[in-house]
């Protein structure tokens, strides 16, 4: 007769920890497989993400035109063409501003770096020359490596691939603007009851954050480029136009973009105008960045991007490694959207969602499936509508 029950080794503390560790490893493996699969079809994924971001940004204009009595097709077509013309004009201006003077810009930046390098090497503080050279080589290797250039930067280097991606993005953007409600209603078929209410809230908050981030960042980028470019012109720094274009692009990469653009402008000013002008350029860049961070961004973006700086830095690093510059640009808004979605899903528990909430969500989903603008959006009342064609202004998340 057995006097003592056998102890299950999986029920003690170590066993439970082992089970949890195994679950984490499985989730990490699935995430790695998912990321690898997305990278393999990046020519579809990148245009899809860009189209979604642009649709969220331009949605308020579509809604405004509809409320003014425009037919849905006319509002969609006008907004679509306006966005394409704006993007085409901005890209063309940047290309013509930079491409013709790229060689001179690179030479000036290299010469400026060499001057700073010589000053540091011969300065009063003893610094190991080998360590500086190793750091420089590491940065150059990263910038020119296949890892940093992997994904979109390398894949879209060929003109044919770039044109294919651009056309695909334009087509997807058009259908997002035209049939956003129907697409969203189709996605919501997987949710019922309280889950439907939560899913609609997730969609609304996510697109609100996405649209607000893009519109706010574009305004910040224009202001940065104008003021820093104007300062470069006043100081007589050559290559002011391409430098302003680089500042505009850098504004879409939080934390590091504006800093790197300012360093480049200072290096060019150092070569062309001397250390005093370079110091003034640095001061101007610092002042503009401080005004942007403490005044402009809170005004134009509200609390849209209210995620910790460490999260932004990690997202930037991962995005750059996976997809180069495009990954750096897309990673931060995607991180903000994921955080907004998590908060929206957990905003209310199942017990707090009433039958009236469920009924309203079902009615709105049925209305979306027919492509009809909701009554709340039509009367400009606050709404939790998630469809891409009537997203909010971008006050999506809170810390």
mmCIF file of N, CA, C and O in Angstrom, residues 281-367:
data_model
loop_
_atom_site.group_PDB
_atom_site.id
_atom_site.type_symbol
_atom_site.label_atom_id
_atom_site.label_comp_id
_atom_site.label_asym_id
_atom_site.label_seq_id
_atom_site.Cartn_x
_atom_site.Cartn_y
_atom_site.Cartn_z
ATOM 1 N N UNK A 281 25.312 77.426 -35.949
ATOM 2 C CA UNK A 281 24.388 76.443 -36.530
ATOM 3 C C UNK A 281 23.957 75.435 -35.469
ATOM 4 O O UNK A 281 22.768 75.076 -35.369
ATOM 5 N N UNK A 282 24.916 74.976 -34.672
ATOM 6 C CA UNK A 282 24.571 74.025 -33.610
ATOM 7 C C UNK A 282 23.588 74.652 -32.623
ATOM 8 O O UNK A 282 22.615 74.008 -32.197
ATOM 9 N N UNK A 283 23.827 75.906 -32.265
ATOM 10 C CA UNK A 283 22.920 76.588 -31.335
ATOM 11 C C UNK A 283 21.523 76.704 -31.935
ATOM 12 O O UNK A 283 20.514 76.466 -31.255
ATOM 13 N N UNK A 284 21.459 77.079 -33.227
ATOM 14 C CA UNK A 284 20.152 77.197 -33.895
ATOM 15 C C UNK A 284 19.433 75.851 -33.902
ATOM 16 O O UNK A 284 18.225 75.764 -33.598
ATOM 17 N N UNK A 285 20.145 74.777 -34.217
ATOM 18 C CA UNK A 285 19.528 73.447 -34.244
ATOM 19 C C UNK A 285 19.018 73.058 -32.860
ATOM 20 O O UNK A 285 17.899 72.540 -32.719
ATOM 21 N N UNK A 286 19.824 73.331 -31.827
ATOM 22 C CA UNK A 286 19.403 72.989 -30.465
ATOM 23 C C UNK A 286 18.166 73.789 -30.063
ATOM 24 O O UNK A 286 17.207 73.243 -29.484
ATOM 25 N N UNK A 287 18.151 75.086 -30.372
ATOM 26 C CA UNK A 287 17.009 75.929 -30.015
ATOM 27 C C UNK A 287 15.747 75.465 -30.735
ATOM 28 O O UNK A 287 14.662 75.344 -30.126
ATOM 29 N N UNK A 288 15.866 75.191 -32.045
ATOM 30 C CA UNK A 288 14.699 74.735 -32.808
ATOM 31 C C UNK A 288 14.190 73.407 -32.263
ATOM 32 O O UNK A 288 12.978 73.205 -32.105
ATOM 33 N N UNK A 289 15.103 72.491 -31.944
ATOM 34 C CA UNK A 289 14.685 71.198 -31.404
ATOM 35 C C UNK A 289 14.023 71.339 -30.046
ATOM 36 O O UNK A 289 13.055 70.623 -29.737
ATOM 37 N N UNK A 290 14.511 72.251 -29.220
ATOM 38 C CA UNK A 290 13.889 72.468 -27.911
ATOM 39 C C UNK A 290 12.494 73.069 -28.052
ATOM 40 O O UNK A 290 11.555 72.657 -27.360
ATOM 41 N N UNK A 291 12.361 74.057 -28.939
ATOM 42 C CA UNK A 291 11.039 74.633 -29.180
ATOM 43 C C UNK A 291 10.081 73.600 -29.747
ATOM 44 O O UNK A 291 8.900 73.562 -29.393
ATOM 45 N N UNK A 292 10.610 72.759 -30.615
ATOM 46 C CA UNK A 292 9.778 71.697 -31.200
ATOM 47 C C UNK A 292 9.312 70.725 -30.133
ATOM 48 O O UNK A 292 8.128 70.364 -30.055
ATOM 49 N N UNK A 293 10.252 70.263 -29.284
ATOM 50 C CA UNK A 293 9.903 69.256 -28.292
ATOM 51 C C UNK A 293 9.035 69.781 -27.164
ATOM 52 O O UNK A 293 8.178 69.063 -26.658
ATOM 53 N N UNK A 294 9.242 71.050 -26.763
ATOM 54 C CA UNK A 294 8.528 71.592 -25.606
ATOM 55 C C UNK A 294 7.281 72.387 -25.948
ATOM 56 O O UNK A 294 6.431 72.610 -25.079
ATOM 57 N N UNK A 295 7.163 72.827 -27.199
ATOM 58 C CA UNK A 295 6.004 73.648 -27.556
ATOM 59 C C UNK A 295 5.251 73.098 -28.756
ATOM 60 O O UNK A 295 4.053 72.824 -28.675
ATOM 61 N N UNK A 296 5.950 72.928 -29.877
ATOM 62 C CA UNK A 296 5.262 72.589 -31.120
ATOM 63 C C UNK A 296 4.653 71.197 -31.083
ATOM 64 O O UNK A 296 3.476 71.023 -31.415
ATOM 65 N N UNK A 297 5.433 70.202 -30.681
ATOM 66 C CA UNK A 297 4.900 68.840 -30.661
ATOM 67 C C UNK A 297 3.707 68.675 -29.725
ATOM 68 O O UNK A 297 2.708 68.057 -30.107
ATOM 69 N N UNK A 298 3.747 69.197 -28.484
ATOM 70 C CA UNK A 298 2.543 69.076 -27.646
ATOM 71 C C UNK A 298 1.321 69.750 -28.238
ATOM 72 O O UNK A 298 0.197 69.302 -28.028
ATOM 73 N N UNK A 299 1.519 70.839 -29.012
ATOM 74 C CA UNK A 299 0.374 71.545 -29.593
ATOM 75 C C UNK A 299 -0.206 70.778 -30.774
ATOM 76 O O UNK A 299 -1.421 70.567 -30.863
ATOM 77 N N UNK A 300 0.637 70.343 -31.700
ATOM 78 C CA UNK A 300 0.132 69.739 -32.937
ATOM 79 C C UNK A 300 -0.120 68.248 -32.803
ATOM 80 O O UNK A 300 -0.881 67.674 -33.590
ATOM 81 N N UNK A 301 0.505 67.591 -31.805
ATOM 82 C CA UNK A 301 0.345 66.150 -31.684
ATOM 83 C C UNK A 301 -0.349 65.727 -30.404
ATOM 84 O O UNK A 301 -0.745 64.571 -30.279
ATOM 85 N N UNK A 302 -0.520 66.651 -29.476
ATOM 86 C CA UNK A 302 -1.167 66.296 -28.228
ATOM 87 C C UNK A 302 -0.398 65.177 -27.541
ATOM 88 O O UNK A 302 0.811 65.229 -27.395
ATOM 89 N N UNK A 303 -1.115 64.131 -27.147
ATOM 90 C CA UNK A 303 -0.504 62.975 -26.493
ATOM 91 C C UNK A 303 -0.492 61.773 -27.417
ATOM 92 O O UNK A 303 -0.544 60.625 -27.000
ATOM 93 N N UNK A 304 -0.447 62.043 -28.726
ATOM 94 C CA UNK A 304 -0.493 60.963 -29.698
ATOM 95 C C UNK A 304 0.652 59.982 -29.501
ATOM 96 O O UNK A 304 0.460 58.779 -29.499
ATOM 97 N N UNK A 305 1.864 60.513 -29.364
ATOM 98 C CA UNK A 305 3.039 59.653 -29.259
ATOM 99 C C UNK A 305 3.518 59.628 -27.819
ATOM 100 O O UNK A 305 4.606 60.055 -27.497
ATOM 101 N N UNK A 306 2.687 59.132 -26.924
ATOM 102 C CA UNK A 306 3.063 59.147 -25.523
ATOM 103 C C UNK A 306 3.586 57.775 -25.123
ATOM 104 O O UNK A 306 2.980 57.043 -24.371
ATOM 105 N N UNK A 307 4.741 57.428 -25.695
ATOM 106 C CA UNK A 307 5.457 56.227 -25.305
ATOM 107 C C UNK A 307 6.842 56.653 -24.821
ATOM 108 O O UNK A 307 7.349 57.705 -25.203
ATOM 109 N N UNK A 308 7.428 55.836 -23.974
ATOM 110 C CA UNK A 308 8.705 56.195 -23.357
ATOM 111 C C UNK A 308 9.806 56.290 -24.411
ATOM 112 O O UNK A 308 9.798 55.581 -25.428
ATOM 113 N N UNK A 309 10.786 57.169 -24.140
ATOM 114 C CA UNK A 309 11.884 57.359 -25.091
ATOM 115 C C UNK A 309 12.672 56.074 -25.304
ATOM 116 O O UNK A 309 13.179 55.830 -26.412
ATOM 117 N N UNK A 310 12.781 55.223 -24.276
ATOM 118 C CA UNK A 310 13.499 53.964 -24.437
ATOM 119 C C UNK A 310 12.784 53.055 -25.428
ATOM 120 O O UNK A 310 13.423 52.390 -26.250
ATOM 121 N N UNK A 311 11.449 53.035 -25.365
ATOM 122 C CA UNK A 311 10.677 52.237 -26.318
ATOM 123 C C UNK A 311 10.888 52.758 -27.737
ATOM 124 O O UNK A 311 11.046 51.984 -28.686
ATOM 125 N N UNK A 312 10.899 54.084 -27.885
ATOM 126 C CA UNK A 312 11.135 54.677 -29.206
ATOM 127 C C UNK A 312 12.520 54.287 -29.724
ATOM 128 O O UNK A 312 12.677 53.915 -30.898
ATOM 129 N N UNK A 313 13.526 54.347 -28.849
ATOM 130 C CA UNK A 313 14.884 54.005 -29.261
ATOM 131 C C UNK A 313 14.988 52.545 -29.678
ATOM 132 O O UNK A 313 15.611 52.219 -30.703
ATOM 133 N N UNK A 314 14.382 51.645 -28.913
ATOM 134 C CA UNK A 314 14.412 50.226 -29.270
ATOM 135 C C UNK A 314 13.675 49.971 -30.572
ATOM 136 O O UNK A 314 14.120 49.175 -31.413
ATOM 137 N N UNK A 315 12.520 50.645 -30.755
ATOM 138 C CA UNK A 315 11.769 50.479 -32.003
ATOM 139 C C UNK A 315 12.572 50.987 -33.191
ATOM 140 O O UNK A 315 12.593 50.368 -34.262
ATOM 141 N N UNK A 316 13.243 52.131 -33.018
ATOM 142 C CA UNK A 316 14.083 52.662 -34.091
ATOM 143 C C UNK A 316 15.190 51.693 -34.468
ATOM 144 O O UNK A 316 15.453 51.454 -35.652
ATOM 145 N N UNK A 317 15.854 51.131 -33.464
ATOM 146 C CA UNK A 317 16.946 50.206 -33.732
ATOM 147 C C UNK A 317 16.459 48.969 -34.470
ATOM 148 O O UNK A 317 17.048 48.553 -35.477
ATOM 149 N N UNK A 318 15.372 48.378 -33.973
ATOM 150 C CA UNK A 318 14.838 47.184 -34.624
ATOM 151 C C UNK A 318 14.363 47.488 -36.041
ATOM 152 O O UNK A 318 14.618 46.724 -36.977
ATOM 153 N N UNK A 319 13.670 48.610 -36.218
ATOM 154 C CA UNK A 319 13.185 48.963 -37.551
ATOM 155 C C UNK A 319 14.312 49.213 -38.527
ATOM 156 O O UNK A 319 14.236 48.814 -39.702
ATOM 157 N N UNK A 320 15.381 49.872 -38.071
ATOM 158 C CA UNK A 320 16.517 50.137 -38.948
ATOM 159 C C UNK A 320 17.204 48.854 -39.368
ATOM 160 O O UNK A 320 17.584 48.684 -40.533
ATOM 161 N N UNK A 321 17.372 47.920 -38.437
ATOM 162 C CA UNK A 321 18.022 46.649 -38.759
ATOM 163 C C UNK A 321 17.186 45.846 -39.751
ATOM 164 O O UNK A 321 17.716 45.236 -40.688
ATOM 165 N N UNK A 322 15.863 45.856 -39.571
ATOM 166 C CA UNK A 322 14.998 45.037 -40.414
ATOM 167 C C UNK A 322 14.738 45.648 -41.780
ATOM 168 O O UNK A 322 14.650 44.923 -42.775
ATOM 169 N N UNK A 323 14.625 46.973 -41.860
ATOM 170 C CA UNK A 323 14.198 47.573 -43.129
ATOM 171 C C UNK A 323 14.860 48.906 -43.420
ATOM 172 O O UNK A 323 14.303 49.723 -44.142
ATOM 173 N N UNK A 324 16.025 49.173 -42.861
ATOM 174 C CA UNK A 324 16.762 50.379 -43.214
ATOM 175 C C UNK A 324 16.030 51.654 -42.818
ATOM 176 O O UNK A 324 15.363 51.724 -41.783
ATOM 177 N N UNK A 325 16.138 52.668 -43.680
ATOM 178 C CA UNK A 325 15.548 53.971 -43.384
ATOM 179 C C UNK A 325 14.028 53.887 -43.292
ATOM 180 O O UNK A 325 13.404 54.487 -42.403
ATOM 181 N N UNK A 326 13.407 53.138 -44.202
ATOM 182 C CA UNK A 326 11.956 52.982 -44.152
ATOM 183 C C UNK A 326 11.528 52.351 -42.833
ATOM 184 O O UNK A 326 10.529 52.745 -42.221
ATOM 185 N N UNK A 327 12.286 51.374 -42.362
ATOM 186 C CA UNK A 327 11.979 50.759 -41.075
ATOM 187 C C UNK A 327 12.103 51.727 -39.919
ATOM 188 O O UNK A 327 11.304 51.700 -38.989
ATOM 189 N N UNK A 328 13.107 52.616 -39.992
ATOM 190 C CA UNK A 328 13.265 53.628 -38.937
ATOM 191 C C UNK A 328 12.087 54.585 -38.915
ATOM 192 O O UNK A 328 11.637 55.017 -37.851
ATOM 193 N N UNK A 329 11.569 54.928 -40.096
ATOM 194 C CA UNK A 329 10.445 55.859 -40.178
ATOM 195 C C UNK A 329 9.152 55.208 -39.702
ATOM 196 O O UNK A 329 8.341 55.822 -39.002
ATOM 197 N N UNK A 330 8.943 53.933 -40.060
ATOM 198 C CA UNK A 330 7.675 53.268 -39.750
ATOM 199 C C UNK A 330 7.636 52.688 -38.337
ATOM 200 O O UNK A 330 6.545 52.500 -37.780
ATOM 201 N N UNK A 331 8.789 52.397 -37.755
ATOM 202 C CA UNK A 331 8.798 51.651 -36.499
ATOM 203 C C UNK A 331 8.159 52.410 -35.346
ATOM 204 O O UNK A 331 7.434 51.821 -34.532
ATOM 205 N N UNK A 332 8.403 53.712 -35.259
ATOM 206 C CA UNK A 332 7.893 54.480 -34.118
ATOM 207 C C UNK A 332 6.367 54.625 -34.156
ATOM 208 O O UNK A 332 5.697 54.354 -33.155
ATOM 209 N N UNK A 333 5.757 55.051 -35.287
ATOM 210 C CA UNK A 333 4.289 55.084 -35.290
ATOM 211 C C UNK A 333 3.656 53.721 -35.072
ATOM 212 O O UNK A 333 2.609 53.624 -34.421
ATOM 213 N N UNK A 334 4.288 52.656 -35.566
ATOM 214 C CA UNK A 334 3.738 51.321 -35.329
ATOM 215 C C UNK A 334 3.816 50.956 -33.851
ATOM 216 O O UNK A 334 2.882 50.348 -33.305
ATOM 217 N N UNK A 335 4.909 51.329 -33.185
ATOM 218 C CA UNK A 335 5.010 51.075 -31.751
ATOM 219 C C UNK A 335 3.939 51.851 -30.988
ATOM 220 O O UNK A 335 3.319 51.330 -30.052
ATOM 221 N N UNK A 336 3.710 53.110 -31.388
ATOM 222 C CA UNK A 336 2.665 53.911 -30.740
ATOM 223 C C UNK A 336 1.291 53.303 -30.968
ATOM 224 O O UNK A 336 0.442 53.296 -30.065
ATOM 225 N N UNK A 337 1.053 52.790 -32.175
ATOM 226 C CA UNK A 337 -0.242 52.174 -32.482
ATOM 227 C C UNK A 337 -0.451 50.909 -31.657
ATOM 228 O O UNK A 337 -1.542 50.660 -31.132
ATOM 229 N N UNK A 338 0.584 50.090 -31.542
ATOM 230 C CA UNK A 338 0.466 48.863 -30.748
ATOM 231 C C UNK A 338 0.150 49.192 -29.289
ATOM 232 O O UNK A 338 -0.708 48.557 -28.657
ATOM 233 N N UNK A 339 0.826 50.209 -28.758
ATOM 234 C CA UNK A 339 0.561 50.609 -27.377
ATOM 235 C C UNK A 339 -0.864 51.143 -27.231
ATOM 236 O O UNK A 339 -1.553 50.835 -26.257
ATOM 237 N N UNK A 340 -1.320 51.928 -28.196
ATOM 238 C CA UNK A 340 -2.688 52.445 -28.150
ATOM 239 C C UNK A 340 -3.698 51.309 -28.232
ATOM 240 O O UNK A 340 -4.734 51.330 -27.554
ATOM 241 N N UNK A 341 -3.427 50.305 -29.060
ATOM 242 C CA UNK A 341 -4.341 49.175 -29.194
ATOM 243 C C UNK A 341 -4.437 48.376 -27.898
ATOM 244 O O UNK A 341 -5.531 47.967 -27.481
ATOM 245 N N UNK A 342 -3.297 48.158 -27.256
ATOM 246 C CA UNK A 342 -3.305 47.413 -25.993
ATOM 247 C C UNK A 342 -4.106 48.161 -24.934
ATOM 248 O O UNK A 342 -4.921 47.579 -24.202
ATOM 249 N N UNK A 343 -3.890 49.474 -24.839
ATOM 250 C CA UNK A 343 -4.622 50.263 -23.848
ATOM 251 C C UNK A 343 -6.114 50.304 -24.151
ATOM 252 O O UNK A 343 -6.946 50.229 -23.246
ATOM 253 N N UNK A 344 -6.471 50.417 -25.442
ATOM 254 C CA UNK A 344 -7.886 50.467 -25.802
ATOM 255 C C UNK A 344 -8.570 49.140 -25.501
ATOM 256 O O UNK A 344 -9.717 49.113 -25.032
ATOM 257 N N UNK A 345 -7.889 48.025 -25.738
ATOM 258 C CA UNK A 345 -8.492 46.715 -25.485
ATOM 259 C C UNK A 345 -8.740 46.505 -23.986
ATOM 260 O O UNK A 345 -9.734 45.894 -23.587
ATOM 261 N N UNK A 346 -7.847 47.016 -23.157
ATOM 262 C CA UNK A 346 -7.976 46.829 -21.712
ATOM 263 C C UNK A 346 -8.666 47.996 -21.007
ATOM 264 O O UNK A 346 -8.699 48.032 -19.778
ATOM 265 N N UNK A 347 -9.204 48.942 -21.787
ATOM 266 C CA UNK A 347 -9.828 50.108 -21.172
ATOM 267 C C UNK A 347 -11.033 49.715 -20.333
ATOM 268 O O UNK A 347 -11.259 50.271 -19.258
ATOM 269 N N UNK A 348 -11.807 48.761 -20.791
ATOM 270 C CA UNK A 348 -12.968 48.258 -20.051
ATOM 271 C C UNK A 348 -12.918 46.743 -20.004
ATOM 272 O O UNK A 348 -12.526 46.090 -20.979
ATOM 273 N N UNK A 349 -13.305 46.187 -18.867
ATOM 274 C CA UNK A 349 -13.417 44.739 -18.756
ATOM 275 C C UNK A 349 -14.735 44.294 -19.378
ATOM 276 O O UNK A 349 -15.615 45.105 -19.684
ATOM 277 N N UNK A 350 -14.873 42.997 -19.581
ATOM 278 C CA UNK A 350 -16.107 42.470 -20.173
ATOM 279 C C UNK A 350 -17.328 42.808 -19.322
ATOM 280 O O UNK A 350 -18.423 43.060 -19.852
ATOM 281 N N UNK A 351 -17.164 42.821 -18.001
ATOM 282 C CA UNK A 351 -18.297 43.096 -17.116
ATOM 283 C C UNK A 351 -18.767 44.546 -17.228
ATOM 284 O O UNK A 351 -19.941 44.845 -16.939
ATOM 285 N N UNK A 352 -17.865 45.441 -17.614
ATOM 286 C CA UNK A 352 -18.223 46.861 -17.710
ATOM 287 C C UNK A 352 -18.901 47.214 -19.028
ATOM 288 O O UNK A 352 -19.429 48.308 -19.176
ATOM 289 N N UNK A 353 -18.868 46.317 -19.987
ATOM 290 C CA UNK A 353 -19.497 46.562 -21.289
ATOM 291 C C UNK A 353 -20.952 46.132 -21.210
ATOM 292 O O UNK A 353 -21.270 44.974 -20.911
ATOM 293 N N UNK A 354 -21.858 47.049 -21.483
ATOM 294 C CA UNK A 354 -23.286 46.783 -21.357
ATOM 295 C C UNK A 354 -23.857 46.225 -22.661
ATOM 296 O O UNK A 354 -23.211 46.263 -23.718
ATOM 297 N N UNK A 355 -25.089 45.715 -22.546
ATOM 298 C CA UNK A 355 -25.784 45.216 -23.736
ATOM 299 C C UNK A 355 -26.041 46.333 -24.738
ATOM 300 O O UNK A 355 -26.033 46.116 -25.954
ATOM 301 N N UNK A 356 -26.225 47.555 -24.239
ATOM 302 C CA UNK A 356 -26.409 48.696 -25.124
ATOM 303 C C UNK A 356 -25.134 48.965 -25.938
ATOM 304 O O UNK A 356 -25.206 49.286 -27.126
ATOM 305 N N UNK A 357 -23.970 48.820 -25.298
ATOM 306 C CA UNK A 357 -22.702 48.995 -26.016
ATOM 307 C C UNK A 357 -22.559 47.957 -27.125
ATOM 308 O O UNK A 357 -22.124 48.278 -28.240
ATOM 309 N N UNK A 358 -22.912 46.726 -26.810
ATOM 310 C CA UNK A 358 -22.814 45.660 -27.811
ATOM 311 C C UNK A 358 -23.759 45.931 -28.972
ATOM 312 O O UNK A 358 -23.394 45.794 -30.154
ATOM 313 N N UNK A 359 -24.994 46.332 -28.653
ATOM 314 C CA UNK A 359 -25.967 46.615 -29.701
ATOM 315 C C UNK A 359 -25.518 47.768 -30.588
ATOM 316 O O UNK A 359 -25.645 47.707 -31.825
ATOM 317 N N UNK A 360 -24.966 48.812 -29.983
ATOM 318 C CA UNK A 360 -24.487 49.948 -30.763
ATOM 319 C C UNK A 360 -23.328 49.535 -31.673
ATOM 320 O O UNK A 360 -23.258 49.937 -32.832
ATOM 321 N N UNK A 361 -22.423 48.715 -31.141
ATOM 322 C CA UNK A 361 -21.293 48.252 -31.951
ATOM 323 C C UNK A 361 -21.767 47.413 -33.130
ATOM 324 O O UNK A 361 -21.242 47.535 -34.240
ATOM 325 N N UNK A 362 -22.766 46.571 -32.900
ATOM 326 C CA UNK A 362 -23.300 45.749 -34.000
ATOM 327 C C UNK A 362 -23.963 46.613 -35.055
ATOM 328 O O UNK A 362 -23.816 46.368 -36.266
ATOM 329 N N UNK A 363 -24.690 47.646 -34.629
ATOM 330 C CA UNK A 363 -25.335 48.546 -35.590
ATOM 331 C C UNK A 363 -24.306 49.319 -36.410
ATOM 332 O O UNK A 363 -24.450 49.458 -37.630
ATOM 333 N N UNK A 364 -23.287 49.827 -35.738
ATOM 334 C CA UNK A 364 -22.255 50.576 -36.459
ATOM 335 C C UNK A 364 -21.486 49.680 -37.425
ATOM 336 O O UNK A 364 -21.120 50.109 -38.526
ATOM 337 N N UNK A 365 -21.232 48.447 -37.024
ATOM 338 C CA UNK A 365 -20.545 47.511 -37.916
ATOM 339 C C UNK A 365 -21.399 47.186 -39.127
ATOM 340 O O UNK A 365 -20.888 47.105 -40.256
ATOM 341 N N UNK A 366 -22.695 47.004 -38.905
ATOM 342 C CA UNK A 366 -23.598 46.757 -40.040
ATOM 343 C C UNK A 366 -23.638 47.966 -40.969
ATOM 344 O O UNK A 366 -23.658 47.824 -42.199
ATOM 345 N N UNK A 367 -23.613 49.179 -40.406
ATOM 346 C CA UNK A 367 -23.595 50.384 -41.224
ATOM 347 C C UNK A 367 -22.279 50.475 -42.016
ATOM 348 O O UNK A 367 -22.264 50.825 -43.190
#
